[in-house]
Tab-separated table of C-alpha atoms in Angstrom:
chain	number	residue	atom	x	y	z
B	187	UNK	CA	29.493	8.556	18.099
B	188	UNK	CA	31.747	9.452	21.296
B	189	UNK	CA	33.419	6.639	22.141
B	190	UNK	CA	34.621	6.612	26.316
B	191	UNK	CA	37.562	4.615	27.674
B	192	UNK	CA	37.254	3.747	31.332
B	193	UNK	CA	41.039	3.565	32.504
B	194	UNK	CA	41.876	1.621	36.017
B	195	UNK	CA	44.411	2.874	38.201
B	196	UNK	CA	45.459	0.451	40.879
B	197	UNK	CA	48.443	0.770	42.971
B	198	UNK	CA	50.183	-1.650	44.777
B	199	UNK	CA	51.032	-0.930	48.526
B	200	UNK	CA	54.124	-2.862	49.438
B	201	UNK	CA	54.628	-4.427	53.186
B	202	UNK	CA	57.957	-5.136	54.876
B	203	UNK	CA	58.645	-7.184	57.423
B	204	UNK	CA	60.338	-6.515	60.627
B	205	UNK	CA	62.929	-9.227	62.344
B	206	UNK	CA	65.861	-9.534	63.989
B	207	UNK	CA	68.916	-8.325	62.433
B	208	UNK	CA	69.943	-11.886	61.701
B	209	UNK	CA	66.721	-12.924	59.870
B	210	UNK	CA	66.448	-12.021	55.971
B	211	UNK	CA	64.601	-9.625	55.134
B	212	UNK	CA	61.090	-10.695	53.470
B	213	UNK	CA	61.292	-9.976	49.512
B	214	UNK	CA	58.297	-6.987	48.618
B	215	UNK	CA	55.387	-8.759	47.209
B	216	UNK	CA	55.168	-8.574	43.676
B	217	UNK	CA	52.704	-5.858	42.797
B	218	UNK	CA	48.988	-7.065	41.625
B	219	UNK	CA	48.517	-7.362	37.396
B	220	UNK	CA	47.361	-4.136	36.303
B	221	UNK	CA	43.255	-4.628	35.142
B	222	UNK	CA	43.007	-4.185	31.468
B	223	UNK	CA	41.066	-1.431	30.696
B	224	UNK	CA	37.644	-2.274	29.068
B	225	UNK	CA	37.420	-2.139	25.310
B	226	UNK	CA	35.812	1.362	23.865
B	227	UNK	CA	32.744	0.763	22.765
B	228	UNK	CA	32.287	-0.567	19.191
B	229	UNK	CA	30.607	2.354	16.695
B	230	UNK	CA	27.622	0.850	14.631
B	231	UNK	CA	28.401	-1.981	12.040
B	232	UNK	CA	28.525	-0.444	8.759
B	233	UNK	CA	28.562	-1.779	5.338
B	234	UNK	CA	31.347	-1.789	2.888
B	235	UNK	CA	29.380	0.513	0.816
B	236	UNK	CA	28.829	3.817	2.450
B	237	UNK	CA	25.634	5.173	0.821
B	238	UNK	CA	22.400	5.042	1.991
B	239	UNK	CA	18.806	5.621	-0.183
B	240	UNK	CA	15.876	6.753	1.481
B	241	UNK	CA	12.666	7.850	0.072
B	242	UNK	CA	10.545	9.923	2.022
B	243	UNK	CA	7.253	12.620	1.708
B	244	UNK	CA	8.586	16.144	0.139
B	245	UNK	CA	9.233	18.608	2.616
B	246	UNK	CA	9.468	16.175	5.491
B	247	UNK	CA	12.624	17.066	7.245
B	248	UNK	CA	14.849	19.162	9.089
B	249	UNK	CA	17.702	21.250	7.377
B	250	UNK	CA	20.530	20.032	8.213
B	251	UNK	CA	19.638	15.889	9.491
B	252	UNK	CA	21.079	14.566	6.061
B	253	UNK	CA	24.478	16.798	6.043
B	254	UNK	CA	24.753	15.930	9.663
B	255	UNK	CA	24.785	12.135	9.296
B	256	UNK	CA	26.810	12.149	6.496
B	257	UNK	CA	29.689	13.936	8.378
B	258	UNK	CA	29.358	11.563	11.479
B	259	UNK	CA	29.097	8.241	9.969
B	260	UNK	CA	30.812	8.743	6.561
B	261	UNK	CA	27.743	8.011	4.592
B	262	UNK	CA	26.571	9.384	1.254
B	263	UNK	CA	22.527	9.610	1.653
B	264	UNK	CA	20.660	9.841	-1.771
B	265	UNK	CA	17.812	11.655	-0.755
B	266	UNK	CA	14.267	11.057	-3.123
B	267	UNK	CA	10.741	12.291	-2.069
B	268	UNK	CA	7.169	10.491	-3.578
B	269	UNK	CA	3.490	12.694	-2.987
B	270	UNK	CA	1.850	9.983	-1.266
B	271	UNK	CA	1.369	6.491	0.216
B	272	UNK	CA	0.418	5.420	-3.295
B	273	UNK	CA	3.043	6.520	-4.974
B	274	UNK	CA	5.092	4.818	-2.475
B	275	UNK	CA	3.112	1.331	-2.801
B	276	UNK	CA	3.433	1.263	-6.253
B	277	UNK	CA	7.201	1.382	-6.160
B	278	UNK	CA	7.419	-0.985	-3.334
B	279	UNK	CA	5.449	-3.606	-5.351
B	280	UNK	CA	7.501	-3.585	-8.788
B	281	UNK	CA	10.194	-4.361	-6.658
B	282	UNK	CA	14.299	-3.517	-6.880
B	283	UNK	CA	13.395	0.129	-5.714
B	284	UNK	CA	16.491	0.581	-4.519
B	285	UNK	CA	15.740	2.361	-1.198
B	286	UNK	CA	16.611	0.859	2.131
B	287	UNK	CA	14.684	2.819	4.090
B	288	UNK	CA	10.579	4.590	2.853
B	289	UNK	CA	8.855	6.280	5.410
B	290	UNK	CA	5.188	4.615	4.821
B	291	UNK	CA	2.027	5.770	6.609
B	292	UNK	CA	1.237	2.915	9.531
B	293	UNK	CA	-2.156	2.303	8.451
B	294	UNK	CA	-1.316	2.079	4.626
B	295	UNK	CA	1.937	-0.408	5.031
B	296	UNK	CA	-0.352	-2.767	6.830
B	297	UNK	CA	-0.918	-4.259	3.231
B	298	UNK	CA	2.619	-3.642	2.394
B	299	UNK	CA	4.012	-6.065	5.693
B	300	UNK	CA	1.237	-8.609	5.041
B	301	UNK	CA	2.475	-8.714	1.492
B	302	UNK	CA	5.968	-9.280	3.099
B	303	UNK	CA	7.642	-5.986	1.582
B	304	UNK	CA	9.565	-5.294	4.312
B	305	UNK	CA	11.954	-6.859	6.359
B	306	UNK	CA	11.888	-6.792	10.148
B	307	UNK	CA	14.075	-3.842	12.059
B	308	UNK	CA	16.550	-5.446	14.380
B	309	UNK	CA	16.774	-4.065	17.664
B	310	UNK	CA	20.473	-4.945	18.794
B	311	UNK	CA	21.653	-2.618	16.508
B	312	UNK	CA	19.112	0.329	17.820
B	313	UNK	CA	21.060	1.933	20.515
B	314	UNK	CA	18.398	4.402	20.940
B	315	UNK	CA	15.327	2.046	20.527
B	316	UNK	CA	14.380	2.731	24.605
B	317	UNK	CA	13.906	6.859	23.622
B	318	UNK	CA	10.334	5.787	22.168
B	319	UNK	CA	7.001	5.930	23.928
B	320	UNK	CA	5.468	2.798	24.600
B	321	UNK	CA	2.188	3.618	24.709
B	322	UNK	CA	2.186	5.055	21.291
B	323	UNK	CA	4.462	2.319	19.684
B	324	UNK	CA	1.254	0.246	20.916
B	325	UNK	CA	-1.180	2.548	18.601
B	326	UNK	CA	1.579	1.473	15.587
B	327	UNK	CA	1.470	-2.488	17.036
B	328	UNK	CA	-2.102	-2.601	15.579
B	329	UNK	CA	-0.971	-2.666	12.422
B	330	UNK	CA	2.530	-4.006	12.986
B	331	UNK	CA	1.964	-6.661	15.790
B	332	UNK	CA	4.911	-6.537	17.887
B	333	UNK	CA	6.679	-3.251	16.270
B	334	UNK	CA	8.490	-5.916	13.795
B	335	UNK	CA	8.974	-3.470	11.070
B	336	UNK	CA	8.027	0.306	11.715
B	337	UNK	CA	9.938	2.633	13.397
B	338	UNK	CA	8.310	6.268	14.061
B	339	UNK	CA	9.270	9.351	12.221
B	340	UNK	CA	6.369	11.899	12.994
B	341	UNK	CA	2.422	11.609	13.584
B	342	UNK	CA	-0.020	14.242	12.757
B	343	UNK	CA	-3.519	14.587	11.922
B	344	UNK	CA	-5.456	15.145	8.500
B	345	UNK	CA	-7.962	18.026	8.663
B	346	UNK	CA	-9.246	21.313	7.483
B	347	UNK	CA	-7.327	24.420	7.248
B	348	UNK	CA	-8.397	27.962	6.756
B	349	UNK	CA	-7.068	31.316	5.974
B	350	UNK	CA	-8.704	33.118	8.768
B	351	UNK	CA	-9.518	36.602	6.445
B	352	UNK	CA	-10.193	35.685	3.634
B	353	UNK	CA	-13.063	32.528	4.459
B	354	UNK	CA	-14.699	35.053	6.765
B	355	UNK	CA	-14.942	37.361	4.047
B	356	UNK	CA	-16.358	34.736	1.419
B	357	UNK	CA	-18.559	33.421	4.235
B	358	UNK	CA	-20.207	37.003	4.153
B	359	UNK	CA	-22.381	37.154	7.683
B	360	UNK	CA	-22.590	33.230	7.805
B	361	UNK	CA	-21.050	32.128	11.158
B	362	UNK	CA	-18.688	29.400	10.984
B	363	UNK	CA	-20.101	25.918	10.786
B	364	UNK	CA	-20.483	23.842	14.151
B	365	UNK	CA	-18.084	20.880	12.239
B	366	UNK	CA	-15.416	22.417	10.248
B	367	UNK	CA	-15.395	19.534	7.522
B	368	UNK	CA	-19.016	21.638	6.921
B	369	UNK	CA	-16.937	24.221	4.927
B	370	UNK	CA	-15.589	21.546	2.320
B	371	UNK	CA	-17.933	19.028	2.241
B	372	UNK	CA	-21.625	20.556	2.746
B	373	UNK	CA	-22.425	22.991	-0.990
B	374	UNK	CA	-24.160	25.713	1.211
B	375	UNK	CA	-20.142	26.810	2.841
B	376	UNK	CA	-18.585	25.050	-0.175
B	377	UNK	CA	-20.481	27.201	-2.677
B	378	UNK	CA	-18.706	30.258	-0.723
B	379	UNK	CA	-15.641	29.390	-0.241
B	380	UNK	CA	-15.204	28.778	-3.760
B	381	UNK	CA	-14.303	32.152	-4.363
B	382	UNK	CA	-11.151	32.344	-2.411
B	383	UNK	CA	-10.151	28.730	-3.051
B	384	UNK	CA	-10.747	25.225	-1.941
B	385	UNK	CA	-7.855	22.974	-2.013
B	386	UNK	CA	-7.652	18.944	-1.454
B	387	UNK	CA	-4.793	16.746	-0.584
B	388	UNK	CA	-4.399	14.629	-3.936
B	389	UNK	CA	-4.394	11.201	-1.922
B	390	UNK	CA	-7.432	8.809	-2.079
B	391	UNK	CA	-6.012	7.044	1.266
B	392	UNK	CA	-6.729	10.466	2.874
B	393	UNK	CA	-9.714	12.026	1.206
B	394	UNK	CA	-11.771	8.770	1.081
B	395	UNK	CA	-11.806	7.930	4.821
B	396	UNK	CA	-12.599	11.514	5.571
B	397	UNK	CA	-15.413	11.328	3.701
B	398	UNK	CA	-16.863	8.034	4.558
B	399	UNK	CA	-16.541	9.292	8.614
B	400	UNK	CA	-18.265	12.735	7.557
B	401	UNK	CA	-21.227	10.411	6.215
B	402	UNK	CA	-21.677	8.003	9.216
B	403	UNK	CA	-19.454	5.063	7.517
B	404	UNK	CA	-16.906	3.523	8.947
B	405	UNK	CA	-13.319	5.424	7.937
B	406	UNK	CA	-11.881	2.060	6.294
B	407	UNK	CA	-14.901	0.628	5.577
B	408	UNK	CA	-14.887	-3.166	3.792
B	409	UNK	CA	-18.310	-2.689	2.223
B	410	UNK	CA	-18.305	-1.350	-1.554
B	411	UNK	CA	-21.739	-0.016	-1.041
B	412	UNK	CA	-20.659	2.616	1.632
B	413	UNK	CA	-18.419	4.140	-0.968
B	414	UNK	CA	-21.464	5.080	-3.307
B	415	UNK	CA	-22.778	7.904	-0.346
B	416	UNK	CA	-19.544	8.901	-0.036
B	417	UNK	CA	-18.587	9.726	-3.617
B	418	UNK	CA	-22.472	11.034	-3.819
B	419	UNK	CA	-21.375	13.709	-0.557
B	420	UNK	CA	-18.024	14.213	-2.932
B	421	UNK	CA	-19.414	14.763	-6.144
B	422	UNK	CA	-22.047	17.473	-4.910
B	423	UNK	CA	-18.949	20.025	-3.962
B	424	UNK	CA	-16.293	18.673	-6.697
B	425	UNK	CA	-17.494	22.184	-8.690
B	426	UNK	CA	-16.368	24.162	-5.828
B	427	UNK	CA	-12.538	22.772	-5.690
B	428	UNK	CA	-9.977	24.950	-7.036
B	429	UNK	CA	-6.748	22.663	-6.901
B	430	UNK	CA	-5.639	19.202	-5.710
B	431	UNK	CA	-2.785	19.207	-4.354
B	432	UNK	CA	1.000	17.020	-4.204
B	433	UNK	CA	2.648	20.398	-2.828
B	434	UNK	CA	0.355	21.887	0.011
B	435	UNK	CA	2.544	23.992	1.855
B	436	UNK	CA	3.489	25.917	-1.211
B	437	UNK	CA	0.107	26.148	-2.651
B	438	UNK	CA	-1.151	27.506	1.318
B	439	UNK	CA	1.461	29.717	1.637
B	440	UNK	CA	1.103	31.435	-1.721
B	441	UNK	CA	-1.972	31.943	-1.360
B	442	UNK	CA	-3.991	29.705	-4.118
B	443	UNK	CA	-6.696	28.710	-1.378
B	444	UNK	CA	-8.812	29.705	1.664
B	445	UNK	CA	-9.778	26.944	2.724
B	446	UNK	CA	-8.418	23.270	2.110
B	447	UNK	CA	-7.901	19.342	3.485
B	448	UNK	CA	-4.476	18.754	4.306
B	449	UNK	CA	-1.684	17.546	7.122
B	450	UNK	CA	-2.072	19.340	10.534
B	451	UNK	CA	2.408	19.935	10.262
B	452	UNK	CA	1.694	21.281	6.958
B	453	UNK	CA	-0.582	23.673	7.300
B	454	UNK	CA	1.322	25.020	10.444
B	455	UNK	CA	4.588	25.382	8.539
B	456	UNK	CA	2.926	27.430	5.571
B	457	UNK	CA	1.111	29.307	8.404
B	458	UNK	CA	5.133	29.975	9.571
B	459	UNK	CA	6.061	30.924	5.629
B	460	UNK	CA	3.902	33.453	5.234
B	461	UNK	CA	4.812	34.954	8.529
B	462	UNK	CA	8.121	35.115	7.943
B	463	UNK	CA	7.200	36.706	4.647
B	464	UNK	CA	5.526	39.628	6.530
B	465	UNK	CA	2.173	38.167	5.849
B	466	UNK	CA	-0.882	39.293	7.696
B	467	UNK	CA	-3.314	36.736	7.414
B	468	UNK	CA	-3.867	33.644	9.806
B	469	UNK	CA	-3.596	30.005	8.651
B	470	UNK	CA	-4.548	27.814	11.334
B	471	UNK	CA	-5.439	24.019	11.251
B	472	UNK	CA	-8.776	23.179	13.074
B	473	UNK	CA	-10.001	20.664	15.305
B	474	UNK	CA	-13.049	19.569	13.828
B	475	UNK	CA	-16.061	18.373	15.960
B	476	UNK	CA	-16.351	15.535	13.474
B	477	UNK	CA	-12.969	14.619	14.233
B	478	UNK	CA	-9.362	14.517	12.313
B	479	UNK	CA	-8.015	11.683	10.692
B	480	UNK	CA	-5.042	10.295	12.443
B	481	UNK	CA	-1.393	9.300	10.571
B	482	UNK	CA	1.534	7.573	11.949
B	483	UNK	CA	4.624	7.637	9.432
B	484	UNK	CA	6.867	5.320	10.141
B	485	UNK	CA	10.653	4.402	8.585
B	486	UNK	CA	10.770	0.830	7.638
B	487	UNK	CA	13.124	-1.581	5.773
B	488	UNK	CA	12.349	-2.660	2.149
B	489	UNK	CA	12.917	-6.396	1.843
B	490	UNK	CA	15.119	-6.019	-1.170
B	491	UNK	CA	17.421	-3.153	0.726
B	492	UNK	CA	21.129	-3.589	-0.020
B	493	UNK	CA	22.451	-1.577	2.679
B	494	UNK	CA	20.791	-3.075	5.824
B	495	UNK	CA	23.500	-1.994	8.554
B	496	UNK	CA	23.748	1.875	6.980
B	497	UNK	CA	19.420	1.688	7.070
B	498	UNK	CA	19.789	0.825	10.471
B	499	UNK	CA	22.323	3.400	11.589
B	500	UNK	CA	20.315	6.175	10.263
B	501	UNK	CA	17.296	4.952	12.236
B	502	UNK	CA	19.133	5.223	15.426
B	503	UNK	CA	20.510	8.528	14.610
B	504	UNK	CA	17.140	9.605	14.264
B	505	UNK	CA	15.864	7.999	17.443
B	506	UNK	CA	18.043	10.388	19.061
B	507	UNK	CA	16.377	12.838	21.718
B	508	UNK	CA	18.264	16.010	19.882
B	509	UNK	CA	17.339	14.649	16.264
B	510	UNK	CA	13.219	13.922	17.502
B	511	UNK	CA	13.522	17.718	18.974
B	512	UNK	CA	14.700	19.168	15.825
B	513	UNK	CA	11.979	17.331	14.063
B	514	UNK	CA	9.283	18.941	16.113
B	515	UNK	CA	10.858	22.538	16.346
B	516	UNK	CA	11.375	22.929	12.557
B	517	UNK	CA	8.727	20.923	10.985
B	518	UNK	CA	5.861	21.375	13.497
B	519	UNK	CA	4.926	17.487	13.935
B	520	UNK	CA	4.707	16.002	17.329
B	521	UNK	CA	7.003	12.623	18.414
B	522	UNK	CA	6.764	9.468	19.581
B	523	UNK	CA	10.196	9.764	20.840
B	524	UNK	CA	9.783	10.965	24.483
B	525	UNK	CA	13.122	11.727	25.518
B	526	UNK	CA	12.730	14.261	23.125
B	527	UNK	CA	10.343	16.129	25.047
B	528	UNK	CA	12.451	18.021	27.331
B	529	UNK	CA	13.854	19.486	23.881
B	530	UNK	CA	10.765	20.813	22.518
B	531	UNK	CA	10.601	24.263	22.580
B	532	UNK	CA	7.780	25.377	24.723
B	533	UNK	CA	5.615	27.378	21.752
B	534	UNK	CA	5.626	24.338	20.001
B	535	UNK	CA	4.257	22.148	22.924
B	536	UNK	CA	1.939	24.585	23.611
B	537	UNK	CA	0.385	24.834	20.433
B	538	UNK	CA	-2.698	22.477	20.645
B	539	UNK	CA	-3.042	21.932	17.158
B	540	UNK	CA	0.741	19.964	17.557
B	541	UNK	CA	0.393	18.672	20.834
B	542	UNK	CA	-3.292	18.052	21.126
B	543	UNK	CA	-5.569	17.950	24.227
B	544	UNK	CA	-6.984	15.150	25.548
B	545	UNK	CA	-10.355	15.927	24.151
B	546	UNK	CA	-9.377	16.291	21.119
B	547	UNK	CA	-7.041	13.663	20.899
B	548	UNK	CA	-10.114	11.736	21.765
B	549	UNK	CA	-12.190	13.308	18.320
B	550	UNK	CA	-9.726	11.860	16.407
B	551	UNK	CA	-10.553	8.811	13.809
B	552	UNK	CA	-7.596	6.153	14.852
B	553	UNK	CA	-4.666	5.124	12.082
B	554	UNK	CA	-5.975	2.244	9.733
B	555	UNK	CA	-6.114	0.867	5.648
B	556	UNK	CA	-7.754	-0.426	3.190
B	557	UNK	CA	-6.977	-4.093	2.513
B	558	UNK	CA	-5.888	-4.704	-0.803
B	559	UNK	CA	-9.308	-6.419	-2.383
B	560	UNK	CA	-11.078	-2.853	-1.980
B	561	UNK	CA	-7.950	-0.765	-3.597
B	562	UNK	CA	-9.621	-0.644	-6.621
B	563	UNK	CA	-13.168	0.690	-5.048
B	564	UNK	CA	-10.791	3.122	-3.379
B	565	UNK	CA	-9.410	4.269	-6.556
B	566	UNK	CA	-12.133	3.872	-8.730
B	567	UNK	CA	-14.162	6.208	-6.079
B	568	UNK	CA	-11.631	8.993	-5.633
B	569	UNK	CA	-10.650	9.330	-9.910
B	570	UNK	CA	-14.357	9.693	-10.464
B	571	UNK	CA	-14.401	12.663	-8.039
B	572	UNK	CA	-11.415	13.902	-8.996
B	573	UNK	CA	-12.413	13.986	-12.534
B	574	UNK	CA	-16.064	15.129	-11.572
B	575	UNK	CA	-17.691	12.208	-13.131
């Protein structure tokens, strides 16, 4: 961090008096005490240890962010990845992780700050706390009341891909379907598309809301009974999946599927691979009539983190309006950092499956969780897809 020194300059303008030759001469006045110059702004309390462990989703940042903040603040990061918010949960609740900072999904952590697994973030040492968008920090406030203990990283949407060629070849002369969650839930596209590929995200959190909203239940439903039609809808096309999948851009981008349920970001950055690998073929996320389900991840604070003040100084780097920029230009997932905006590079803004419209903002099933009595209906429902039982 720059650190500025104002200096003062004040000079003293010295007045003699005029007599007669007889009278003294008046002494000069002594010249005014020079104003201390103000003290340089103090750099970010650090602690004695410098490392800092974070644990984060795999391919879920820029380049060069860790390299950079360890040559500015002087801080080894240890760097650890987990395939989704269960994964994470799990580790949280054994306790002594080790981390101090995880980058949970809003909606998920709800259980994980009513079971008091984090500790709050503390704003006087968040330099770059007024870069965020209030309105949006007010989507993450209703699951954290007040913003106690996220802090945004990225936000995207969980929906259906396609390879462009290859499901209009499997799909033969059948037209697309009016809802695109038609082509991997509904056997008569399913059936099709099986040829060329269907791939799931391996996350219950994510498939099961999905496919409660695709059968008219609510997305975090409370009611057991709702999650019998929706493993019924899920069971019917379970012969037609090819692959689920912990590694999604890879599996996209080398081709494995045609069609598949993944993370809006993710999709667009195999889409990027396989153009910069002289591909041909399109993959594009869609906007589903039926709507996409929304995600916040946020940083956060486990409450058994032994390097609070490092945690903290990392999440301020990040709040930066260059660091949210780089975010969105490399990894393809839109901010909640606003003075980031200006950054953005304009293809990326103007790409509506980053920076959605309006309307389709509007499609979109809002950021929410299970509560911790129906985990095991969760679970219990997604294994017995998974292992088409």
């Amino acid at each position: 961090m720059k650190k500025h020194v104002l200096a003062l300059a004040i000079t003293a303008v010295l007045l003699a008096a005029c007599g007669k030759k007889e009278e003294p001469v008046a002494a000069p006045a002594a010249p005014a005490p020079v104003a201390a110059a103000p003290a340089a702004p103090a750099g970010p309390v650090l602690d004695d240890e410098k490392v800092l462990n974070i644990y984060n989703w795999a391919d879920y940042i820029t380049e060069t962010m860790v390299a950079d903040f360890e040559k500015e603040f002087g801080i080894k990061v240890n760097y650890d990845t987990f395939e989704n918010n269960e994964a994470l949960h799990a580790k949280l609740v054994a306790g002594n992780s080790g981390y101090d900072i995880v980058v949970p999904t809003a909606g998920f952590g709800k259980k994980q700050i009513d079971g008091g697994l984090y500790q709050p973030i503390d704003r006087s040492k968040l330099s770059n706390y007024g870069n965020l968008d209030p309105e949006f920090m007010e989507k993450i406030a209703g699951v954290d009341p007040e913003n106690k203990h996220f802090v945004p990283w990225a936000w995207g949407f969980t929906t259906v891909g396609i390879n462009k060629q290859k499901v209009e070849k499997a799909l033969g002369g059948m037209p697309m379907p009016e809802n695109a969650w038609d082509l991997v839930f509904k056997p008569e596209y399913s059936s099709k598309l099986k040829s060329c590929g269907i791939i799931y995200l391996d996350s219950p959190s994510e498939i099961l809301p999905l496919a409660l909203h695709y059968v008219g239940k609510p997305a975090y439903s409370e009611n057991a009974e709702d999650f019998k039609e929706a493993g019924a809808m899920l069971a019917k096309v379970r012969k037609d999946i090819r692959l689920f999948s912990s590694t999604m851009i890879d599996d996209i981008a080398g081709g494995k599927g045609c069609a598949f349920v993944g993370w809006s970001g993710d999709i667009n950055i195999a889409a990027d691979r396989v153009k910069e690998t002289g591909g041909k073929d399109d993959i594009v996320p869609l906007l589903p009539t039926g709507g996409g389900l929304v995600f916040i991840d946020t940083m956060a604070i486990p409450k058994d983190a032994k390097r609070v003040n490092n945690a903290h100084a990392f999440i301020d780097f990040y709040l930066r309006a260059e660091t949210g920029a780089s975010m969105a230009n490399e990894m393809n997932y839109p901010t909640g950092n606003k003075a980031s905006l200006p950054l953005i590079k304009d293809e990326i803004k103007d790409n509506k499956t980053i920076f959605l419209s309006d309307e389709d903002t509007a499609r979109l099933i809002p950021t929410g969780g299970f509560s911790n009595e129906m985990a095991s209906v969760v679970n219990d429902t997604y294994n017995a897809f998974k292992r088409g039982k």
